[in-house]
PDB file of C-alpha atoms in Angstrom:
ATOM      1  CA  GLN A   1       0.344   3.243 -27.304  1.00 90.00           C
ATOM      2  CA  LEU A   2       3.018   1.053 -25.136  1.00 93.00           C
ATOM      3  CA  GLN A   3       2.013  -2.103 -24.287  1.00 96.00           C
ATOM      4  CA  LEU A   4       4.138  -5.157 -22.321  1.00 97.00           C
ATOM      5  CA  GLN A   5       2.674  -8.368 -22.520  1.00 97.00           C
ATOM      6  CA  GLU A   6       4.432 -11.211 -20.305  1.00 98.00           C
ATOM      7  CA  SER A   7       4.773 -15.093 -21.495  1.00 97.00           C
ATOM      8  CA  GLY A   8       5.775 -18.451 -20.595  1.00 96.00           C
ATOM      9  CA  PRO A   9       4.761 -21.390 -18.395  1.00 96.00           C
ATOM     10  CA  GLY A  10       2.566 -21.079 -15.373  1.00 96.00           C
ATOM     11  CA  LEU A  11       3.737 -23.632 -13.704  1.00 97.00           C
ATOM     12  CA  VAL A  12       7.765 -24.926 -12.662  1.00 98.00           C
ATOM     13  CA  LYS A  13       8.731 -28.056 -11.059  1.00 97.00           C
ATOM     14  CA  ALA A  14      11.284 -27.046  -8.235  1.00 96.00           C
ATOM     15  CA  SER A  15      15.046 -27.166  -8.820  1.00 97.00           C
ATOM     16  CA  GLU A  16      14.415 -26.233 -12.587  1.00 98.00           C
ATOM     17  CA  THR A  17      14.655 -22.759 -14.178  1.00 98.00           C
ATOM     18  CA  LEU A  18      11.530 -20.430 -14.474  1.00 98.00           C
ATOM     19  CA  SER A  19      11.904 -18.476 -17.909  1.00 98.00           C
ATOM     20  CA  LEU A  20       9.118 -15.814 -19.169  1.00 98.00           C
ATOM     21  CA  THR A  21       9.542 -13.575 -22.105  1.00 98.00           C
ATOM     22  CA  CYS A  22       8.224 -10.024 -22.170  1.00 98.00           C
ATOM     23  CA  THR A  23       7.083  -8.205 -25.440  1.00 97.00           C
ATOM     24  CA  VAL A  24       7.420  -4.786 -25.770  1.00 96.00           C
ATOM     25  CA  SER A  25       4.731  -3.397 -28.470  1.00 95.00           C
ATOM     26  CA  GLY A  26       4.180   0.344 -29.403  1.00 92.00           C
ATOM     27  CA  ASP A  27       8.080   1.469 -28.553  1.00 89.00           C
ATOM     28  CA  SER A  28      11.340   0.407 -29.357  1.00 91.00           C
ATOM     29  CA  ILE A  29      13.207  -1.879 -26.675  1.00 94.00           C
ATOM     30  CA  SER A  30      15.760   0.180 -28.280  1.00 92.00           C
ATOM     31  CA  SER A  31      15.246   3.253 -26.742  1.00 83.00           C
ATOM     32  CA  SER A  32      18.361   4.535 -25.099  1.00 79.00           C
ATOM     33  CA  SER A  33      15.918   6.101 -22.281  1.00 88.00           C
ATOM     34  CA  TYR A  34      14.457   3.340 -20.958  1.00 92.00           C
ATOM     35  CA  TYR A  35      15.638   0.189 -18.965  1.00 94.00           C
ATOM     36  CA  TRP A  36      13.314  -2.849 -19.184  1.00 96.00           C
ATOM     37  CA  GLY A  37      12.683  -4.916 -15.694  1.00 96.00           C
ATOM     38  CA  TRP A  38      11.124  -7.541 -13.605  1.00 98.00           C
ATOM     39  CA  ILE A  39       9.293  -7.417 -10.888  1.00 98.00           C
ATOM     40  CA  ARG A  40       7.523 -10.087  -9.064  1.00 98.00           C
ATOM     41  CA  GLN A  41       5.016 -10.166  -6.541  1.00 98.00           C
ATOM     42  CA  PRO A  42       3.995 -13.379  -4.126  1.00 97.00           C
ATOM     43  CA  PRO A  43       0.548 -14.079  -3.654  1.00 95.00           C
ATOM     44  CA  GLY A  44      -1.014 -11.629  -0.986  1.00 93.00           C
ATOM     45  CA  LYS A  45       2.341  -9.859  -0.491  1.00 96.00           C
ATOM     46  CA  GLY A  46       4.292  -7.272  -1.982  1.00 96.00           C
ATOM     47  CA  LEU A  47       6.559  -6.285  -4.575  1.00 97.00           C
ATOM     48  CA  GLU A  48      10.223  -7.163  -4.976  1.00 97.00           C
ATOM     49  CA  TRP A  49      12.188  -6.226  -7.777  1.00 96.00           C
ATOM     50  CA  ILE A  50      13.932  -8.636 -10.024  1.00 97.00           C
ATOM     51  CA  GLY A  51      16.360  -6.877 -11.874  1.00 96.00           C
ATOM     52  CA  SER A  52      16.675  -4.821 -14.992  1.00 95.00           C
ATOM     53  CA  ILE A  53      18.278  -4.178 -18.625  1.00 95.00           C
ATOM     54  CA  HIS A  54      19.287  -1.850 -20.399  1.00 92.00           C
ATOM     55  CA  TYR A  55      19.412  -2.398 -24.357  1.00 90.00           C
ATOM     56  CA  SER A  56      23.320  -2.220 -24.600  1.00 90.00           C
ATOM     57  CA  GLY A  57      22.996  -5.379 -22.652  1.00 89.00           C
ATOM     58  CA  SER A  58      24.001  -3.646 -19.475  1.00 92.00           C
ATOM     59  CA  THR A  59      22.258  -6.023 -16.384  1.00 95.00           C
ATOM     60  CA  TYR A  60      21.323  -4.344 -12.743  1.00 94.00           C
ATOM     61  CA  TYR A  61      20.131  -7.555 -10.581  1.00 95.00           C
ATOM     62  CA  ASN A  62      18.395  -7.621  -7.163  1.00 95.00           C
ATOM     63  CA  PRO A  63      21.735  -8.847  -4.750  1.00 93.00           C
ATOM     64  CA  SER A  64      19.069 -11.443  -3.461  1.00 94.00           C
ATOM     65  CA  LEU A  65      18.606 -13.410  -7.180  1.00 97.00           C
ATOM     66  CA  LYS A  66      22.091 -12.584  -8.314  1.00 96.00           C
ATOM     67  CA  SER A  67      23.424 -15.785  -8.426  1.00 97.00           C
ATOM     68  CA  ARG A  68      20.258 -17.837  -9.786  1.00 98.00           C
ATOM     69  CA  LEU A  69      19.110 -14.795 -12.510  1.00 98.00           C
ATOM     70  CA  THR A  70      19.678 -14.040 -16.014  1.00 98.00           C
ATOM     71  CA  ILE A  71      18.219 -11.641 -17.654  1.00 97.00           C
ATOM     72  CA  SER A  72      18.742 -10.728 -21.476  1.00 97.00           C
ATOM     73  CA  VAL A  73      17.449  -8.694 -24.552  1.00 96.00           C
ATOM     74  CA  ASP A  74      16.572  -9.422 -28.319  1.00 95.00           C
ATOM     75  CA  THR A  75      16.411  -6.310 -29.899  1.00 93.00           C
ATOM     76  CA  SER A  76      15.553  -7.887 -33.062  1.00 94.00           C
ATOM     77  CA  LYS A  77      12.271  -9.296 -31.333  1.00 96.00           C
ATOM     78  CA  ASN A  78      11.607  -6.523 -29.166  1.00 96.00           C
ATOM     79  CA  GLN A  79      11.927  -8.695 -26.117  1.00 96.00           C
ATOM     80  CA  PHE A  80      13.195  -9.341 -23.208  1.00 97.00           C
ATOM     81  CA  SER A  81      13.417 -12.323 -20.971  1.00 98.00           C
ATOM     82  CA  LEU A  82      14.060 -13.534 -17.500  1.00 98.00           C
ATOM     83  CA  LYS A  83      15.406 -16.922 -16.509  1.00 98.00           C
ATOM     84  CA  LEU A  84      15.537 -17.974 -12.646  1.00 98.00           C
ATOM     85  CA  SER A  85      17.279 -21.175 -11.719  1.00 98.00           C
ATOM     86  CA  SER A  86      16.669 -23.793  -8.951  1.00 98.00           C
ATOM     87  CA  VAL A  87      13.536 -22.879  -8.226  1.00 98.00           C
ATOM     88  CA  THR A  88      11.197 -23.662  -4.818  1.00 97.00           C
ATOM     89  CA  ALA A  89       7.861 -22.636  -3.873  1.00 97.00           C
ATOM     90  CA  ALA A  90       9.398 -18.988  -2.582  1.00 97.00           C
ATOM     91  CA  ASP A  91       9.523 -18.209  -5.921  1.00 98.00           C
ATOM     92  CA  THR A  92       5.831 -18.331  -6.655  1.00 98.00           C
ATOM     93  CA  ALA A  93       4.399 -15.349  -7.627  1.00 98.00           C
ATOM     94  CA  ILE A  94       2.885 -12.765  -9.946  1.00 98.00           C
ATOM     95  CA  TYR A  95       5.812 -11.787 -12.294  1.00 98.00           C
ATOM     96  CA  TYR A  96       5.296  -8.344 -14.343  1.00 98.00           C
ATOM     97  CA  CYS A  97       7.497  -7.298 -16.752  1.00 98.00           C
ATOM     98  CA  ALA A  98       7.808  -3.362 -17.104  1.00 97.00           C
ATOM     99  CA  ARG A  99       9.582   0.100 -18.394  1.00 96.00           C
ATOM    100  CA  ILE A 100      11.564   1.798 -15.892  1.00 93.00           C
ATOM    101  CA  GLY A 101      12.447   5.156 -16.848  1.00 90.00           C
ATOM    102  CA  MET A 102      16.574   6.034 -16.930  1.00 85.00           C
ATOM    103  CA  ILE A 103      16.245   9.732 -15.983  1.00 84.00           C
ATOM    104  CA  VAL A 104      13.406   9.552 -13.365  1.00 85.00           C
ATOM    105  CA  VAL A 105      13.876   5.737 -12.310  1.00 86.00           C
ATOM    106  CA  VAL A 106      10.216   4.664 -11.558  1.00 90.00           C
ATOM    107  CA  ILE A 107       8.015   2.127 -13.255  1.00 94.00           C
ATOM    108  CA  GLY A 108       5.900   4.266 -15.659  1.00 92.00           C
ATOM    109  CA  TYR A 109       4.628   1.213 -17.345  1.00 95.00           C
ATOM    110  CA  TRP A 110       4.045  -2.797 -16.171  1.00 97.00           C
ATOM    111  CA  GLY A 111       2.264  -5.410 -17.870  1.00 97.00           C
ATOM    112  CA  GLN A 112      -0.415  -7.011 -16.994  1.00 97.00           C
ATOM    113  CA  GLY A 113       1.501  -9.570 -15.259  1.00 97.00           C
ATOM    114  CA  THR A 114       1.968 -13.479 -15.327  1.00 98.00           C
ATOM    115  CA  LEU A 115       1.185 -16.063 -12.055  1.00 98.00           C
ATOM    116  CA  VAL A 116       3.970 -18.366 -12.054  1.00 98.00           C
ATOM    117  CA  THR A 117       3.515 -21.457  -9.106  1.00 98.00           C
ATOM    118  CA  VAL A 118       6.620 -23.464  -8.524  1.00 98.00           C
ATOM    119  CA  SER A 119       5.410 -27.244  -7.891  1.00 96.00           C
ATOM    120  CA  SER A 120       7.044 -29.482  -5.457  1.00 88.00           C
TER     121      SER A 120
ATOM    122  CA  GLU B   1      20.126  -1.917   1.587  1.00 87.00           C
ATOM    123  CA  ILE B   2      17.559   0.792   2.414  1.00 93.00           C
ATOM    124  CA  VAL B   3      14.357  -0.688   4.086  1.00 96.00           C
ATOM    125  CA  LEU B   4      11.026   1.454   3.197  1.00 97.00           C
ATOM    126  CA  THR B   5       8.542   1.034   6.622  1.00 98.00           C
ATOM    127  CA  GLN B   6       5.053   1.972   5.069  1.00 98.00           C
ATOM    128  CA  SER B   7       2.036   2.396   8.303  1.00 95.00           C
ATOM    129  CA  PRO B   8      -0.575   2.115   8.810  1.00 97.00           C
ATOM    130  CA  ALA B   9      -0.915  -1.499   7.459  1.00 97.00           C
ATOM    131  CA  THR B  10      -4.409  -0.614   6.808  1.00 98.00           C
ATOM    132  CA  LEU B  11      -6.517   2.594   6.730  1.00 98.00           C
ATOM    133  CA  SER B  12     -10.161   2.493   7.378  1.00 97.00           C
ATOM    134  CA  LEU B  13     -11.949   5.386   6.209  1.00 97.00           C
ATOM    135  CA  SER B  14     -15.012   6.371   4.010  1.00 97.00           C
ATOM    136  CA  PRO B  15     -15.410   8.037   0.720  1.00 97.00           C
ATOM    137  CA  GLY B  16     -14.929  11.867   1.067  1.00 97.00           C
ATOM    138  CA  GLU B  17     -12.248  11.455   4.018  1.00 97.00           C
ATOM    139  CA  ARG B  18      -8.806  12.644   3.566  1.00 98.00           C
ATOM    140  CA  ALA B  19      -6.406   9.842   3.305  1.00 98.00           C
ATOM    141  CA  THR B  20      -2.432  10.225   5.309  1.00 98.00           C
ATOM    142  CA  LEU B  21      -0.469   7.418   4.027  1.00 98.00           C
ATOM    143  CA  SER B  22       3.446   7.254   5.386  1.00 98.00           C
ATOM    144  CA  CYS B  23       6.281   6.075   3.774  1.00 98.00           C
ATOM    145  CA  ARG B  24       9.885   5.871   6.119  1.00 98.00           C
ATOM    146  CA  ALA B  25      12.865   5.135   4.633  1.00 97.00           C
ATOM    147  CA  SER B  26      15.851   3.342   6.753  1.00 97.00           C
ATOM    148  CA  GLN B  27      18.540   6.033   5.569  1.00 96.00           C
ATOM    149  CA  SER B  28      18.304   9.321   3.499  1.00 96.00           C
ATOM    150  CA  VAL B  29      16.911   8.559  -0.004  1.00 96.00           C
ATOM    151  CA  SER B  30      16.862  12.583  -0.723  1.00 96.00           C
ATOM    152  CA  THR B  31      13.564  13.085  -2.692  1.00 96.00           C
ATOM    153  CA  TYR B  32      14.109   9.924  -5.145  1.00 96.00           C
ATOM    154  CA  LEU B  33      10.441   8.507  -3.624  1.00 97.00           C
ATOM    155  CA  ALA B  34       7.589   6.893  -5.984  1.00 97.00           C
ATOM    156  CA  TRP B  35       4.162   5.649  -4.961  1.00 98.00           C
ATOM    157  CA  TYR B  36       2.208   3.160  -6.599  1.00 98.00           C
ATOM    158  CA  GLN B  37      -1.799   2.461  -6.444  1.00 98.00           C
ATOM    159  CA  GLN B  38      -2.667  -1.161  -7.110  1.00 98.00           C
ATOM    160  CA  ILE B  39      -5.846  -2.108  -7.264  1.00 97.00           C
ATOM    161  CA  PRO B  40      -6.890  -6.069  -6.927  1.00 94.00           C
ATOM    162  CA  GLY B  41      -6.057  -8.454  -9.883  1.00 94.00           C
ATOM    163  CA  GLN B  42      -4.506  -5.216 -11.626  1.00 96.00           C
ATOM    164  CA  ALA B  43      -0.632  -3.960 -11.992  1.00 97.00           C
ATOM    165  CA  PRO B  44       0.362  -1.441 -10.056  1.00 97.00           C
ATOM    166  CA  ARG B  45       0.081   2.567 -11.514  1.00 97.00           C
ATOM    167  CA  LEU B  46       2.526   5.272 -10.994  1.00 97.00           C
ATOM    168  CA  LEU B  47       0.982   7.830  -8.706  1.00 98.00           C
ATOM    169  CA  ILE B  48       3.535  10.165  -7.654  1.00 97.00           C
ATOM    170  CA  TYR B  49       7.840  10.474  -8.276  1.00 96.00           C
ATOM    171  CA  ASP B  50      10.419  12.507  -6.790  1.00 96.00           C
ATOM    172  CA  ALA B  51       8.095  12.662  -3.635  1.00 97.00           C
ATOM    173  CA  SER B  52       5.641  15.109  -5.131  1.00 97.00           C
ATOM    174  CA  TYR B  53       5.422  15.162  -8.830  1.00 97.00           C
ATOM    175  CA  ARG B  54       1.971  13.694 -10.477  1.00 97.00           C
ATOM    176  CA  ALA B  55       2.391  11.320 -13.105  1.00 96.00           C
ATOM    177  CA  THR B  56       0.831  11.704 -16.429  1.00 93.00           C
ATOM    178  CA  GLY B  57      -2.845  11.654 -15.847  1.00 95.00           C
ATOM    179  CA  ILE B  58      -3.037  11.223 -11.856  1.00 97.00           C
ATOM    180  CA  PRO B  59      -5.713  13.706 -10.009  1.00 97.00           C
ATOM    181  CA  ALA B  60      -5.115  16.465  -8.053  1.00 98.00           C
ATOM    182  CA  ARG B  61      -6.655  14.764  -5.230  1.00 98.00           C
ATOM    183  CA  PHE B  62      -3.478  12.757  -4.906  1.00 98.00           C
ATOM    184  CA  SER B  63      -0.028  14.578  -3.325  1.00 98.00           C
ATOM    185  CA  GLY B  64       2.944  13.967  -2.071  1.00 98.00           C
ATOM    186  CA  SER B  65       5.200  15.504   0.236  1.00 98.00           C
ATOM    187  CA  GLY B  66       8.482  14.771   2.166  1.00 98.00           C
ATOM    188  CA  SER B  67      12.358  14.202   1.664  1.00 98.00           C
ATOM    189  CA  GLY B  68      15.212  12.557   3.464  1.00 97.00           C
ATOM    190  CA  THR B  69      13.991   9.855   5.242  1.00 98.00           C
ATOM    191  CA  ASP B  70      10.025  10.380   6.105  1.00 98.00           C
ATOM    192  CA  PHE B  71       7.495  10.757   3.540  1.00 98.00           C
ATOM    193  CA  THR B  72       3.862  11.311   2.794  1.00 98.00           C
ATOM    194  CA  LEU B  73       0.913  10.417   0.388  1.00 98.00           C
ATOM    195  CA  THR B  74      -2.342  12.723   0.656  1.00 98.00           C
ATOM    196  CA  ILE B  75      -5.280  11.482  -0.537  1.00 98.00           C
ATOM    197  CA  SER B  76      -7.577  14.765  -0.082  1.00 98.00           C
ATOM    198  CA  SER B  77     -11.276  13.219  -0.843  1.00 97.00           C
ATOM    199  CA  LEU B  78     -11.206   9.516  -1.296  1.00 98.00           C
ATOM    200  CA  GLU B  79     -13.394   8.385  -4.243  1.00 97.00           C
ATOM    201  CA  PRO B  80     -14.495   4.949  -4.274  1.00 96.00           C
ATOM    202  CA  GLU B  81     -11.682   4.129  -7.254  1.00 96.00           C
ATOM    203  CA  ASP B  82      -9.453   5.170  -4.203  1.00 98.00           C
ATOM    204  CA  PHE B  83      -9.904   1.710  -2.186  1.00 97.00           C
ATOM    205  CA  ALA B  84      -6.566  -0.291  -3.214  1.00 97.00           C
ATOM    206  CA  VAL B  85      -3.307  -0.783  -2.244  1.00 98.00           C
ATOM    207  CA  TYR B  86      -0.428   1.908  -1.697  1.00 98.00           C
ATOM    208  CA  TYR B  87       3.292   1.405  -2.325  1.00 98.00           C
ATOM    209  CA  CYS B  88       6.265   3.372  -2.031  1.00 98.00           C
ATOM    210  CA  GLN B  89       9.341   2.721  -3.865  1.00 97.00           C
ATOM    211  CA  GLN B  90      12.871   4.257  -3.577  1.00 96.00           C
ATOM    212  CA  ARG B  91      15.802   4.754  -6.216  1.00 92.00           C
ATOM    213  CA  SER B  92      18.588   6.281  -3.931  1.00 89.00           C
ATOM    214  CA  ASN B  93      20.526   3.033  -4.532  1.00 84.00           C
ATOM    215  CA  TRP B  94      19.941   2.913  -7.821  1.00 84.00           C
ATOM    216  CA  PRO B  95      20.745   0.130 -10.147  1.00 81.00           C
ATOM    217  CA  ALA B  96      18.846  -1.109  -6.699  1.00 85.00           C
ATOM    218  CA  LEU B  97      14.904  -0.613  -6.097  1.00 91.00           C
ATOM    219  CA  THR B  98      13.218  -1.549  -3.003  1.00 94.00           C
ATOM    220  CA  PHE B  99       9.615  -0.935  -1.901  1.00 97.00           C
ATOM    221  CA  GLY B 100       7.808  -0.612   1.129  1.00 97.00           C
ATOM    222  CA  GLY B 101       5.288  -2.889   2.175  1.00 97.00           C
ATOM    223  CA  GLY B 102       2.397  -1.563   1.259  1.00 98.00           C
ATOM    224  CA  THR B 103      -1.046   0.336   2.674  1.00 98.00           C
ATOM    225  CA  LYS B 104      -3.918  -0.822   2.153  1.00 98.00           C
ATOM    226  CA  VAL B 105      -6.893   1.637   1.954  1.00 98.00           C
ATOM    227  CA  GLU B 106     -10.314   0.132   2.807  1.00 97.00           C
ATOM    228  CA  ILE B 107     -13.667   0.985   2.598  1.00 94.00           C
ATOM    229  CA  LYS B 108     -15.308   1.708   6.331  1.00 92.00           C
TER     230      LYS B 108
END
């Protein structure tokens, strides 16, 4: 059964870089049929797509975050990662990693989410 | 950027009642619209994709309809576990994905 697990610091200082890793089990991240992505949700608010990556390395970023964002994949570890630089309080959110279908581009599997708080 | 507007923001209903949720797109997304359910403290769950197709394991009381700019999620008879927040999501301009602001279905 597919499982996705986010990991990384729960507290990041303003102006620093937020780094998270998603470990995938039960499926190969090298599957050509899927993208792997990140979605976030500020406390009490709605969902925002951050960006996605294919195992080939092709990346797709939310234009509003693109200048601060890097998503990468490590097929040897079956992991993909998120780095968001120059964070502010507005980046405080639950961060979810997810598997996204390539043919029908929907989010079929989600991690449980991890809360990242940006402190001043 | 395609903006999705969901209405109402909150829907107060009793178990057994019918729920009708709306999602309107700022421009046509064809039928490239999905619906998700989020129970507090949990990750969202895919309910409907391509406007009207139920995802695996989703009960038949959930149905979706619409095309172009206007979409509806209907829950035919609310069960206690259906009280949650529902989001629509479009993929028309992939590689960008956008979500609506959500509709909370609460117990009246």
